[in-house]
Amino acid sequence: MVRDGKPTYPVWLRVAPFLLSASFYLSLFLSILAPVPLVWVNLTAGRGWAFLATLTNGAVIWLVLGPSGLSSYSVLSLSAAWAISEAARLMWGKRKGAQARLFGVLWAGVLAVVLAGALGLLYSAWSDHVSPAAQVQRAMAWVGQQM
């Protein structure tokens, strides 16, 4: 249905991204699809609604999995969703050349993952009452044990 030149969606389709991303992430099998609802709401409704959907999905993950689950959800799903959304906005812009679009897409993804990882590291170090450097050493020791 189109109203005033803009497509309108049913109520259930407008509400779905507010819980669907968390549901996908919690299912483990569908966790690869967790960014898709957030990207959809970002591109169709705007950044404000996407931020609200991000908060509600984050709250669900935090209630179910706790702070460490929220940290991994932020790194694996939220950073990807926001990077893809912003990259799509850059690519649909008319003022940028192809190389600038590709460069923007790559850096948006890199910066989102690095920022989410750094915030996860800081929170993990804070919750374990150690320094971030000690937390990195513990993580590297764990990786060494796994190999």
PDB file of N, CA and C in Angstrom, residues 8-112:
ATOM      1  N   THR A   8       3.507   2.147   2.955  1.00  0.00           N
ATOM      2  CA  THR A   8       3.104   1.914   4.339  1.00  0.00           C
ATOM      3  C   THR A   8       3.128   0.414   4.591  1.00  0.00           C
ATOM      4  N   TYR A   9       3.478   0.049   5.798  1.00  0.00           N
ATOM      5  CA  TYR A   9       3.626  -1.353   6.162  1.00  0.00           C
ATOM      6  C   TYR A   9       2.614  -1.691   7.245  1.00  0.00           C
ATOM      7  N   PRO A  10       2.209  -2.954   7.339  1.00  0.00           N
ATOM      8  CA  PRO A  10       1.298  -3.351   8.420  1.00  0.00           C
ATOM      9  C   PRO A  10       1.959  -3.138   9.786  1.00  0.00           C
ATOM     10  N   VAL A  11       1.123  -3.040  10.809  1.00  0.00           N
ATOM     11  CA  VAL A  11       1.620  -2.771  12.159  1.00  0.00           C
ATOM     12  C   VAL A  11       2.591  -3.857  12.618  1.00  0.00           C
ATOM     13  N   TRP A  12       2.281  -5.115  12.363  1.00  0.00           N
ATOM     14  CA  TRP A  12       3.159  -6.193  12.824  1.00  0.00           C
ATOM     15  C   TRP A  12       4.537  -6.107  12.171  1.00  0.00           C
ATOM     16  N   LEU A  13       4.593  -5.615  10.928  1.00  0.00           N
ATOM     17  CA  LEU A  13       5.877  -5.503  10.242  1.00  0.00           C
ATOM     18  C   LEU A  13       6.681  -4.317  10.761  1.00  0.00           C
ATOM     19  N   ARG A  14       5.976  -3.304  11.264  1.00  0.00           N
ATOM     20  CA  ARG A  14       6.682  -2.159  11.841  1.00  0.00           C
ATOM     21  C   ARG A  14       7.177  -2.463  13.252  1.00  0.00           C
ATOM     22  N   VAL A  15       6.512  -3.381  13.961  1.00  0.00           N
ATOM     23  CA  VAL A  15       6.887  -3.719  15.340  1.00  0.00           C
ATOM     24  C   VAL A  15       7.918  -4.853  15.381  1.00  0.00           C
ATOM     25  N   ALA A  16       7.940  -5.696  14.375  1.00  0.00           N
ATOM     26  CA  ALA A  16       8.796  -6.886  14.358  1.00  0.00           C
ATOM     27  C   ALA A  16      10.276  -6.603  14.629  1.00  0.00           C
ATOM     28  N   PRO A  17      10.892  -5.573  14.042  1.00  0.00           N
ATOM     29  CA  PRO A  17      12.329  -5.379  14.293  1.00  0.00           C
ATOM     30  C   PRO A  17      12.677  -5.074  15.738  1.00  0.00           C
ATOM     31  N   PHE A  18      11.681  -4.692  16.541  1.00  0.00           N
ATOM     32  CA  PHE A  18      11.965  -4.360  17.929  1.00  0.00           C
ATOM     33  C   PHE A  18      12.223  -5.590  18.791  1.00  0.00           C
ATOM     34  N   LEU A  19      11.905  -6.772  18.314  1.00  0.00           N
ATOM     35  CA  LEU A  19      12.190  -8.001  19.051  1.00  0.00           C
ATOM     36  C   LEU A  19      12.804  -9.091  18.178  1.00  0.00           C
ATOM     37  N   LEU A  20      12.683  -8.967  16.884  1.00  0.00           N
ATOM     38  CA  LEU A  20      13.107 -10.036  15.984  1.00  0.00           C
ATOM     39  C   LEU A  20      14.619 -10.228  15.959  1.00  0.00           C
ATOM     40  N   SER A  21      15.380  -9.157  16.024  1.00  0.00           N
ATOM     41  CA  SER A  21      16.834  -9.284  16.009  1.00  0.00           C
ATOM     42  C   SER A  21      17.321 -10.069  17.224  1.00  0.00           C
ATOM     43  N   ALA A  22      16.775  -9.767  18.391  1.00  0.00           N
ATOM     44  CA  ALA A  22      17.153 -10.509  19.598  1.00  0.00           C
ATOM     45  C   ALA A  22      16.733 -11.972  19.492  1.00  0.00           C
ATOM     46  N   SER A  23      15.554 -12.217  18.932  1.00  0.00           N
ATOM     47  CA  SER A  23      15.089 -13.597  18.758  1.00  0.00           C
ATOM     48  C   SER A  23      16.019 -14.379  17.840  1.00  0.00           C
ATOM     49  N   PHE A  24      16.419 -13.760  16.742  1.00  0.00           N
ATOM     50  CA  PHE A  24      17.354 -14.411  15.827  1.00  0.00           C
ATOM     51  C   PHE A  24      18.668 -14.718  16.536  1.00  0.00           C
ATOM     52  N   TYR A  25      19.186 -13.749  17.293  1.00  0.00           N
ATOM     53  CA  TYR A  25      20.473 -13.944  17.963  1.00  0.00           C
ATOM     54  C   TYR A  25      20.397 -15.059  19.002  1.00  0.00           C
ATOM     55  N   LEU A  26      19.283 -15.120  19.722  1.00  0.00           N
ATOM     56  CA  LEU A  26      19.134 -16.139  20.763  1.00  0.00           C
ATOM     57  C   LEU A  26      18.913 -17.532  20.192  1.00  0.00           C
ATOM     58  N   SER A  27      18.464 -17.627  18.950  1.00  0.00           N
ATOM     59  CA  SER A  27      18.182 -18.945  18.375  1.00  0.00           C
ATOM     60  C   SER A  27      19.446 -19.692  17.972  1.00  0.00           C
ATOM     61  N   LEU A  28      20.567 -19.034  17.899  1.00  0.00           N
ATOM     62  CA  LEU A  28      21.866 -19.578  17.526  1.00  0.00           C
ATOM     63  C   LEU A  28      21.918 -20.015  16.070  1.00  0.00           C
ATOM     64  N   PHE A  29      20.936 -20.774  15.612  1.00  0.00           N
ATOM     65  CA  PHE A  29      20.924 -21.216  14.220  1.00  0.00           C
ATOM     66  C   PHE A  29      20.679 -20.032  13.278  1.00  0.00           C
ATOM     67  N   LEU A  30      19.833 -19.097  13.692  1.00  0.00           N
ATOM     68  CA  LEU A  30      19.511 -17.937  12.864  1.00  0.00           C
ATOM     69  C   LEU A  30      20.280 -16.680  13.274  1.00  0.00           C
ATOM     70  N   SER A  31      21.286 -16.830  14.109  1.00  0.00           N
ATOM     71  CA  SER A  31      21.992 -15.650  14.611  1.00  0.00           C
ATOM     72  C   SER A  31      22.692 -14.869  13.507  1.00  0.00           C
ATOM     73  N   ILE A  32      22.984 -15.517  12.398  1.00  0.00           N
ATOM     74  CA  ILE A  32      23.595 -14.799  11.275  1.00  0.00           C
ATOM     75  C   ILE A  32      22.637 -13.766  10.697  1.00  0.00           C
ATOM     76  N   LEU A  33      21.328 -13.946  10.917  1.00  0.00           N
ATOM     77  CA  LEU A  33      20.317 -13.019  10.405  1.00  0.00           C
ATOM     78  C   LEU A  33      19.965 -11.910  11.396  1.00  0.00           C
ATOM     79  N   ALA A  34      20.584 -11.877  12.552  1.00  0.00           N
ATOM     80  CA  ALA A  34      20.239 -10.896  13.585  1.00  0.00           C
ATOM     81  C   ALA A  34      20.358  -9.441  13.119  1.00  0.00           C
ATOM     82  N   PRO A  35      21.320  -9.055  12.285  1.00  0.00           N
ATOM     83  CA  PRO A  35      21.378  -7.653  11.853  1.00  0.00           C
ATOM     84  C   PRO A  35      20.279  -7.249  10.868  1.00  0.00           C
ATOM     85  N   VAL A  36      19.658  -8.196  10.184  1.00  0.00           N
ATOM     86  CA  VAL A  36      18.733  -7.870   9.097  1.00  0.00           C
ATOM     87  C   VAL A  36      17.549  -7.018   9.553  1.00  0.00           C
ATOM     88  N   PRO A  37      16.838  -7.354  10.649  1.00  0.00           N
ATOM     89  CA  PRO A  37      15.715  -6.491  11.050  1.00  0.00           C
ATOM     90  C   PRO A  37      16.141  -5.070  11.403  1.00  0.00           C
ATOM     91  N   LEU A  38      17.315  -4.929  11.990  1.00  0.00           N
ATOM     92  CA  LEU A  38      17.789  -3.587  12.349  1.00  0.00           C
ATOM     93  C   LEU A  38      18.171  -2.785  11.112  1.00  0.00           C
ATOM     94  N   VAL A  39      18.754  -3.447  10.132  1.00  0.00           N
ATOM     95  CA  VAL A  39      19.067  -2.762   8.877  1.00  0.00           C
ATOM     96  C   VAL A  39      17.774  -2.327   8.195  1.00  0.00           C
ATOM     97  N   TRP A  40      16.782  -3.208   8.198  1.00  0.00           N
ATOM     98  CA  TRP A  40      15.510  -2.894   7.548  1.00  0.00           C
ATOM     99  C   TRP A  40      14.850  -1.676   8.189  1.00  0.00           C
ATOM    100  N   VAL A  41      14.778  -1.651   9.520  1.00  0.00           N
ATOM    101  CA  VAL A  41      14.129  -0.512  10.183  1.00  0.00           C
ATOM    102  C   VAL A  41      14.955   0.757  10.002  1.00  0.00           C
ATOM    103  N   ASN A  42      16.268   0.650   9.945  1.00  0.00           N
ATOM    104  CA  ASN A  42      17.114   1.815   9.740  1.00  0.00           C
ATOM    105  C   ASN A  42      16.877   2.423   8.364  1.00  0.00           C
ATOM    106  N   LEU A  43      16.765   1.585   7.363  1.00  0.00           N
ATOM    107  CA  LEU A  43      16.615   2.095   5.994  1.00  0.00           C
ATOM    108  C   LEU A  43      15.182   2.502   5.670  1.00  0.00           C
ATOM    109  N   THR A  44      14.192   1.923   6.337  1.00  0.00           N
ATOM    110  CA  THR A  44      12.810   2.270   6.016  1.00  0.00           C
ATOM    111  C   THR A  44      12.230   3.332   6.935  1.00  0.00           C
ATOM    112  N   ALA A  45      12.610   3.320   8.214  1.00  0.00           N
ATOM    113  CA  ALA A  45      12.004   4.251   9.165  1.00  0.00           C
ATOM    114  C   ALA A  45      12.956   5.349   9.628  1.00  0.00           C
ATOM    115  N   GLY A  46      14.248   5.150   9.482  1.00  0.00           N
ATOM    116  CA  GLY A  46      15.209   6.175   9.880  1.00  0.00           C
ATOM    117  C   GLY A  46      16.056   5.761  11.072  1.00  0.00           C
ATOM    118  N   ARG A  47      17.045   6.593  11.344  1.00  0.00           N
ATOM    119  CA  ARG A  47      18.006   6.277  12.401  1.00  0.00           C
ATOM    120  C   ARG A  47      17.391   6.310  13.798  1.00  0.00           C
ATOM    121  N   GLY A  48      16.441   7.202  14.017  1.00  0.00           N
ATOM    122  CA  GLY A  48      15.818   7.299  15.341  1.00  0.00           C
ATOM    123  C   GLY A  48      15.097   6.025  15.732  1.00  0.00           C
ATOM    124  N   TRP A  49      14.285   5.494  14.820  1.00  0.00           N
ATOM    125  CA  TRP A  49      13.584   4.243  15.094  1.00  0.00           C
ATOM    126  C   TRP A  49      14.563   3.082  15.190  1.00  0.00           C
ATOM    127  N   ALA A  50      15.628   3.123  14.394  1.00  0.00           N
ATOM    128  CA  ALA A  50      16.633   2.063  14.460  1.00  0.00           C
ATOM    129  C   ALA A  50      17.350   2.088  15.812  1.00  0.00           C
ATOM    130  N   PHE A  51      17.610   3.286  16.326  1.00  0.00           N
ATOM    131  CA  PHE A  51      18.249   3.390  17.637  1.00  0.00           C
ATOM    132  C   PHE A  51      17.324   2.825  18.721  1.00  0.00           C
ATOM    133  N   LEU A  52      16.032   3.124  18.619  1.00  0.00           N
ATOM    134  CA  LEU A  52      15.071   2.589  19.576  1.00  0.00           C
ATOM    135  C   LEU A  52      14.986   1.064  19.470  1.00  0.00           C
ATOM    136  N   ALA A  53      14.998   0.537  18.250  1.00  0.00           N
ATOM    137  CA  ALA A  53      14.993  -0.920  18.064  1.00  0.00           C
ATOM    138  C   ALA A  53      16.270  -1.539  18.622  1.00  0.00           C
ATOM    139  N   THR A  54      17.392  -0.848  18.458  1.00  0.00           N
ATOM    140  CA  THR A  54      18.658  -1.326  19.005  1.00  0.00           C
ATOM    141  C   THR A  54      18.581  -1.409  20.531  1.00  0.00           C
ATOM    142  N   LEU A  55      18.004  -0.395  21.147  1.00  0.00           N
ATOM    143  CA  LEU A  55      17.878  -0.401  22.611  1.00  0.00           C
ATOM    144  C   LEU A  55      16.969  -1.520  23.094  1.00  0.00           C
ATOM    145  N   THR A  56      15.840  -1.739  22.433  1.00  0.00           N
ATOM    146  CA  THR A  56      14.931  -2.791  22.893  1.00  0.00           C
ATOM    147  C   THR A  56      15.535  -4.179  22.694  1.00  0.00           C
ATOM    148  N   ASN A  57      16.190  -4.398  21.565  1.00  0.00           N
ATOM    149  CA  ASN A  57      16.841  -5.692  21.346  1.00  0.00           C
ATOM    150  C   ASN A  57      17.984  -5.893  22.333  1.00  0.00           C
ATOM    151  N   GLY A  58      18.736  -4.836  22.600  1.00  0.00           N
ATOM    152  CA  GLY A  58      19.814  -4.921  23.584  1.00  0.00           C
ATOM    153  C   GLY A  58      19.298  -5.227  24.981  1.00  0.00           C
ATOM    154  N   ALA A  59      18.154  -4.644  25.332  1.00  0.00           N
ATOM    155  CA  ALA A  59      17.569  -4.913  26.643  1.00  0.00           C
ATOM    156  C   ALA A  59      17.133  -6.374  26.759  1.00  0.00           C
ATOM    157  N   VAL A  60      16.557  -6.907  25.698  1.00  0.00           N
ATOM    158  CA  VAL A  60      16.148  -8.321  25.720  1.00  0.00           C
ATOM    159  C   VAL A  60      17.367  -9.225  25.876  1.00  0.00           C
ATOM    160  N   ILE A  61      18.410  -8.945  25.118  1.00  0.00           N
ATOM    161  CA  ILE A  61      19.636  -9.758  25.204  1.00  0.00           C
ATOM    162  C   ILE A  61      20.239  -9.644  26.606  1.00  0.00           C
ATOM    163  N   TRP A  62      20.251  -8.437  27.157  1.00  0.00           N
ATOM    164  CA  TRP A  62      20.819  -8.246  28.490  1.00  0.00           C
ATOM    165  C   TRP A  62      20.014  -9.010  29.543  1.00  0.00           C
ATOM    166  N   LEU A  63      18.692  -8.992  29.423  1.00  0.00           N
ATOM    167  CA  LEU A  63      17.866  -9.711  30.390  1.00  0.00           C
ATOM    168  C   LEU A  63      18.054 -11.223  30.300  1.00  0.00           C
ATOM    169  N   VAL A  64      18.245 -11.733  29.082  1.00  0.00           N
ATOM    170  CA  VAL A  64      18.359 -13.179  28.901  1.00  0.00           C
ATOM    171  C   VAL A  64      19.787 -13.674  29.133  1.00  0.00           C
ATOM    172  N   LEU A  65      20.765 -12.998  28.549  1.00  0.00           N
ATOM    173  CA  LEU A  65      22.156 -13.487  28.589  1.00  0.00           C
ATOM    174  C   LEU A  65      23.071 -12.731  29.542  1.00  0.00           C
ATOM    175  N   GLY A  66      22.655 -11.570  30.001  1.00  0.00           N
ATOM    176  CA  GLY A  66      23.492 -10.794  30.899  1.00  0.00           C
ATOM    177  C   GLY A  66      24.433  -9.866  30.145  1.00  0.00           C
ATOM    178  N   PRO A  67      25.302  -9.184  30.893  1.00  0.00           N
ATOM    179  CA  PRO A  67      26.199  -8.194  30.284  1.00  0.00           C
ATOM    180  C   PRO A  67      27.177  -8.780  29.258  1.00  0.00           C
ATOM    181  N   SER A  68      27.690  -9.966  29.508  1.00  0.00           N
ATOM    182  CA  SER A  68      28.637 -10.542  28.539  1.00  0.00           C
ATOM    183  C   SER A  68      27.917 -10.924  27.249  1.00  0.00           C
ATOM    184  N   GLY A  69      26.684 -11.378  27.340  1.00  0.00           N
ATOM    185  CA  GLY A  69      25.897 -11.672  26.147  1.00  0.00           C
ATOM    186  C   GLY A  69      25.591 -10.414  25.352  1.00  0.00           C
ATOM    187  N   LEU A  70      25.309  -9.326  26.077  1.00  0.00           N
ATOM    188  CA  LEU A  70      25.075  -8.048  25.410  1.00  0.00           C
ATOM    189  C   LEU A  70      26.333  -7.563  24.708  1.00  0.00           C
ATOM    190  N   SER A  71      27.471  -7.796  25.328  1.00  0.00           N
ATOM    191  CA  SER A  71      28.743  -7.403  24.712  1.00  0.00           C
ATOM    192  C   SER A  71      28.974  -8.160  23.402  1.00  0.00           C
ATOM    193  N   SER A  72      28.756  -9.456  23.410  1.00  0.00           N
ATOM    194  CA  SER A  72      28.958 -10.228  22.179  1.00  0.00           C
ATOM    195  C   SER A  72      27.900  -9.882  21.136  1.00  0.00           C
ATOM    196  N   TYR A  73      26.671  -9.608  21.571  1.00  0.00           N
ATOM    197  CA  TYR A  73      25.619  -9.188  20.637  1.00  0.00           C
ATOM    198  C   TYR A  73      25.990  -7.862  19.992  1.00  0.00           C
ATOM    199  N   SER A  74      26.580  -6.965  20.775  1.00  0.00           N
ATOM    200  CA  SER A  74      26.994  -5.667  20.228  1.00  0.00           C
ATOM    201  C   SER A  74      28.064  -5.833  19.163  1.00  0.00           C
ATOM    202  N   VAL A  75      29.030  -6.692  19.436  1.00  0.00           N
ATOM    203  CA  VAL A  75      30.123  -6.883  18.482  1.00  0.00           C
ATOM    204  C   VAL A  75      29.649  -7.619  17.233  1.00  0.00           C
ATOM    205  N   LEU A  76      28.881  -8.679  17.411  1.00  0.00           N
ATOM    206  CA  LEU A  76      28.530  -9.536  16.279  1.00  0.00           C
ATOM    207  C   LEU A  76      27.331  -9.050  15.479  1.00  0.00           C
ATOM    208  N   SER A  77      26.362  -8.421  16.116  1.00  0.00           N
ATOM    209  CA  SER A  77      25.139  -8.065  15.399  1.00  0.00           C
ATOM    210  C   SER A  77      24.930  -6.566  15.256  1.00  0.00           C
ATOM    211  N   LEU A  78      25.033  -5.837  16.349  1.00  0.00           N
ATOM    212  CA  LEU A  78      24.743  -4.404  16.277  1.00  0.00           C
ATOM    213  C   LEU A  78      25.748  -3.647  15.429  1.00  0.00           C
ATOM    214  N   SER A  79      27.023  -3.956  15.601  1.00  0.00           N
ATOM    215  CA  SER A  79      28.019  -3.251  14.796  1.00  0.00           C
ATOM    216  C   SER A  79      27.838  -3.561  13.310  1.00  0.00           C
ATOM    217  N   ALA A  80      27.512  -4.802  12.994  1.00  0.00           N
ATOM    218  CA  ALA A  80      27.276  -5.160  11.592  1.00  0.00           C
ATOM    219  C   ALA A  80      26.037  -4.459  11.046  1.00  0.00           C
ATOM    220  N   ALA A  81      24.963  -4.413  11.840  1.00  0.00           N
ATOM    221  CA  ALA A  81      23.723  -3.784  11.375  1.00  0.00           C
ATOM    222  C   ALA A  81      23.921  -2.300  11.103  1.00  0.00           C
ATOM    223  N   TRP A  82      24.571  -1.614  12.010  1.00  0.00           N
ATOM    224  CA  TRP A  82      24.765  -0.172  11.809  1.00  0.00           C
ATOM    225  C   TRP A  82      25.764   0.108  10.692  1.00  0.00           C
ATOM    226  N   ALA A  83      26.796  -0.722  10.572  1.00  0.00           N
ATOM    227  CA  ALA A  83      27.761  -0.522   9.488  1.00  0.00           C
ATOM    228  C   ALA A  83      27.108  -0.754   8.127  1.00  0.00           C
ATOM    229  N   ILE A  84      26.303  -1.797   8.013  1.00  0.00           N
ATOM    230  CA  ILE A  84      25.621  -2.077   6.752  1.00  0.00           C
ATOM    231  C   ILE A  84      24.638  -0.960   6.424  1.00  0.00           C
ATOM    232  N   SER A  85      23.915  -0.481   7.420  1.00  0.00           N
ATOM    233  CA  SER A  85      22.943   0.590   7.190  1.00  0.00           C
ATOM    234  C   SER A  85      23.620   1.873   6.716  1.00  0.00           C
ATOM    235  N   GLU A  86      24.681   2.250   7.404  1.00  0.00           N
ATOM    236  CA  GLU A  86      25.371   3.479   7.009  1.00  0.00           C
ATOM    237  C   GLU A  86      26.067   3.318   5.665  1.00  0.00           C
ATOM    238  N   ALA A  87      26.577   2.133   5.396  1.00  0.00           N
ATOM    239  CA  ALA A  87      27.193   1.884   4.091  1.00  0.00           C
ATOM    240  C   ALA A  87      26.153   1.974   2.983  1.00  0.00           C
ATOM    241  N   ALA A  88      24.969   1.451   3.233  1.00  0.00           N
ATOM    242  CA  ALA A  88      23.902   1.547   2.230  1.00  0.00           C
ATOM    243  C   ALA A  88      23.515   3.001   1.998  1.00  0.00           C
ATOM    244  N   ARG A  89      23.476   3.796   3.055  1.00  0.00           N
ATOM    245  CA  ARG A  89      23.172   5.225   2.883  1.00  0.00           C
ATOM    246  C   ARG A  89      24.256   5.913   2.068  1.00  0.00           C
ATOM    247  N   LEU A  90      25.511   5.552   2.331  1.00  0.00           N
ATOM    248  CA  LEU A  90      26.609   6.136   1.552  1.00  0.00           C
ATOM    249  C   LEU A  90      26.523   5.724   0.084  1.00  0.00           C
ATOM    250  N   MET A  91      26.207   4.476  -0.154  1.00  0.00           N
ATOM    251  CA  MET A  91      26.171   3.990  -1.532  1.00  0.00           C
ATOM    252  C   MET A  91      24.984   4.555  -2.292  1.00  0.00           C
ATOM    253  N   TRP A  92      23.899   4.888  -1.592  1.00  0.00           N
ATOM    254  CA  TRP A  92      22.744   5.459  -2.272  1.00  0.00           C
ATOM    255  C   TRP A  92      22.855   6.960  -2.438  1.00  0.00           C
ATOM    256  N   GLY A  93      23.871   7.564  -1.807  1.00  0.00           N
ATOM    257  CA  GLY A  93      24.071   9.002  -1.969  1.00  0.00           C
ATOM    258  C   GLY A  93      24.536   9.312  -3.383  1.00  0.00           C
ATOM    259  N   LYS A  94      24.166  10.472  -3.891  1.00  0.00           N
ATOM    260  CA  LYS A  94      24.474  10.817  -5.271  1.00  0.00           C
ATOM    261  C   LYS A  94      25.743  11.649  -5.412  1.00  0.00           C
ATOM    262  N   ARG A  95      26.321  12.078  -4.294  1.00  0.00           N
ATOM    263  CA  ARG A  95      27.473  12.961  -4.389  1.00  0.00           C
ATOM    264  C   ARG A  95      28.810  12.246  -4.320  1.00  0.00           C
ATOM    265  N   LYS A  96      28.812  10.979  -4.077  1.00  0.00           N
ATOM    266  CA  LYS A  96      30.060  10.250  -3.889  1.00  0.00           C
ATOM    267  C   LYS A  96      30.390   9.417  -5.118  1.00  0.00           C
ATOM    268  N   GLY A  97      31.675   9.272  -5.387  1.00  0.00           N
ATOM    269  CA  GLY A  97      32.115   8.388  -6.454  1.00  0.00           C
ATOM    270  C   GLY A  97      32.175   6.953  -5.961  1.00  0.00           C
ATOM    271  N   ALA A  98      32.387   6.021  -6.863  1.00  0.00           N
ATOM    272  CA  ALA A  98      32.384   4.599  -6.512  1.00  0.00           C
ATOM    273  C   ALA A  98      33.500   4.259  -5.521  1.00  0.00           C
ATOM    274  N   GLN A  99      34.681   4.844  -5.729  1.00  0.00           N
ATOM    275  CA  GLN A  99      35.786   4.539  -4.825  1.00  0.00           C
ATOM    276  C   GLN A  99      35.520   5.087  -3.428  1.00  0.00           C
ATOM    277  N   ALA A 100      34.955   6.281  -3.356  1.00  0.00           N
ATOM    278  CA  ALA A 100      34.648   6.862  -2.052  1.00  0.00           C
ATOM    279  C   ALA A 100      33.579   6.043  -1.340  1.00  0.00           C
ATOM    280  N   ARG A 101      32.615   5.520  -2.085  1.00  0.00           N
ATOM    281  CA  ARG A 101      31.584   4.677  -1.483  1.00  0.00           C
ATOM    282  C   ARG A 101      32.181   3.402  -0.915  1.00  0.00           C
ATOM    283  N   LEU A 102      33.036   2.749  -1.694  1.00  0.00           N
ATOM    284  CA  LEU A 102      33.668   1.522  -1.223  1.00  0.00           C
ATOM    285  C   LEU A 102      34.531   1.792   0.001  1.00  0.00           C
ATOM    286  N   PHE A 103      35.294   2.861  -0.042  1.00  0.00           N
ATOM    287  CA  PHE A 103      36.135   3.248   1.084  1.00  0.00           C
ATOM    288  C   PHE A 103      35.277   3.507   2.326  1.00  0.00           C
ATOM    289  N   GLY A 104      34.156   4.198   2.150  1.00  0.00           N
ATOM    290  CA  GLY A 104      33.259   4.474   3.262  1.00  0.00           C
ATOM    291  C   GLY A 104      32.656   3.210   3.845  1.00  0.00           C
ATOM    292  N   VAL A 105      32.278   2.275   2.975  1.00  0.00           N
ATOM    293  CA  VAL A 105      31.703   1.015   3.434  1.00  0.00           C
ATOM    294  C   VAL A 105      32.726   0.248   4.269  1.00  0.00           C
ATOM    295  N   LEU A 106      33.932   0.146   3.759  1.00  0.00           N
ATOM    296  CA  LEU A 106      34.966  -0.601   4.473  1.00  0.00           C
ATOM    297  C   LEU A 106      35.290   0.035   5.820  1.00  0.00           C
ATOM    298  N   TRP A 107      35.460   1.341   5.844  1.00  0.00           N
ATOM    299  CA  TRP A 107      35.814   1.994   7.095  1.00  0.00           C
ATOM    300  C   TRP A 107      34.665   2.031   8.079  1.00  0.00           C
ATOM    301  N   ALA A 108      33.443   2.127   7.595  1.00  0.00           N
ATOM    302  CA  ALA A 108      32.294   2.079   8.510  1.00  0.00           C
ATOM    303  C   ALA A 108      32.256   0.736   9.226  1.00  0.00           C
ATOM    304  N   GLY A 109      32.475  -0.348   8.498  1.00  0.00           N
ATOM    305  CA  GLY A 109      32.487  -1.676   9.103  1.00  0.00           C
ATOM    306  C   GLY A 109      33.641  -1.859  10.062  1.00  0.00           C
ATOM    307  N   VAL A 110      34.823  -1.431   9.664  1.00  0.00           N
ATOM    308  CA  VAL A 110      36.006  -1.578  10.512  1.00  0.00           C
ATOM    309  C   VAL A 110      35.847  -0.777  11.801  1.00  0.00           C
ATOM    310  N   LEU A 111      35.437   0.473  11.674  1.00  0.00           N
ATOM    311  CA  LEU A 111      35.295   1.310  12.864  1.00  0.00           C
ATOM    312  C   LEU A 111      34.199   0.806  13.794  1.00  0.00           C
ATOM    313  N   ALA A 112      33.121   0.302  13.233  1.00  0.00           N
ATOM    314  CA  ALA A 112      32.039  -0.214  14.080  1.00  0.00           C
ATOM    315  C   ALA A 112      32.499  -1.432  14.868  1.00  0.00           C
TER     316      ALA A 112
END
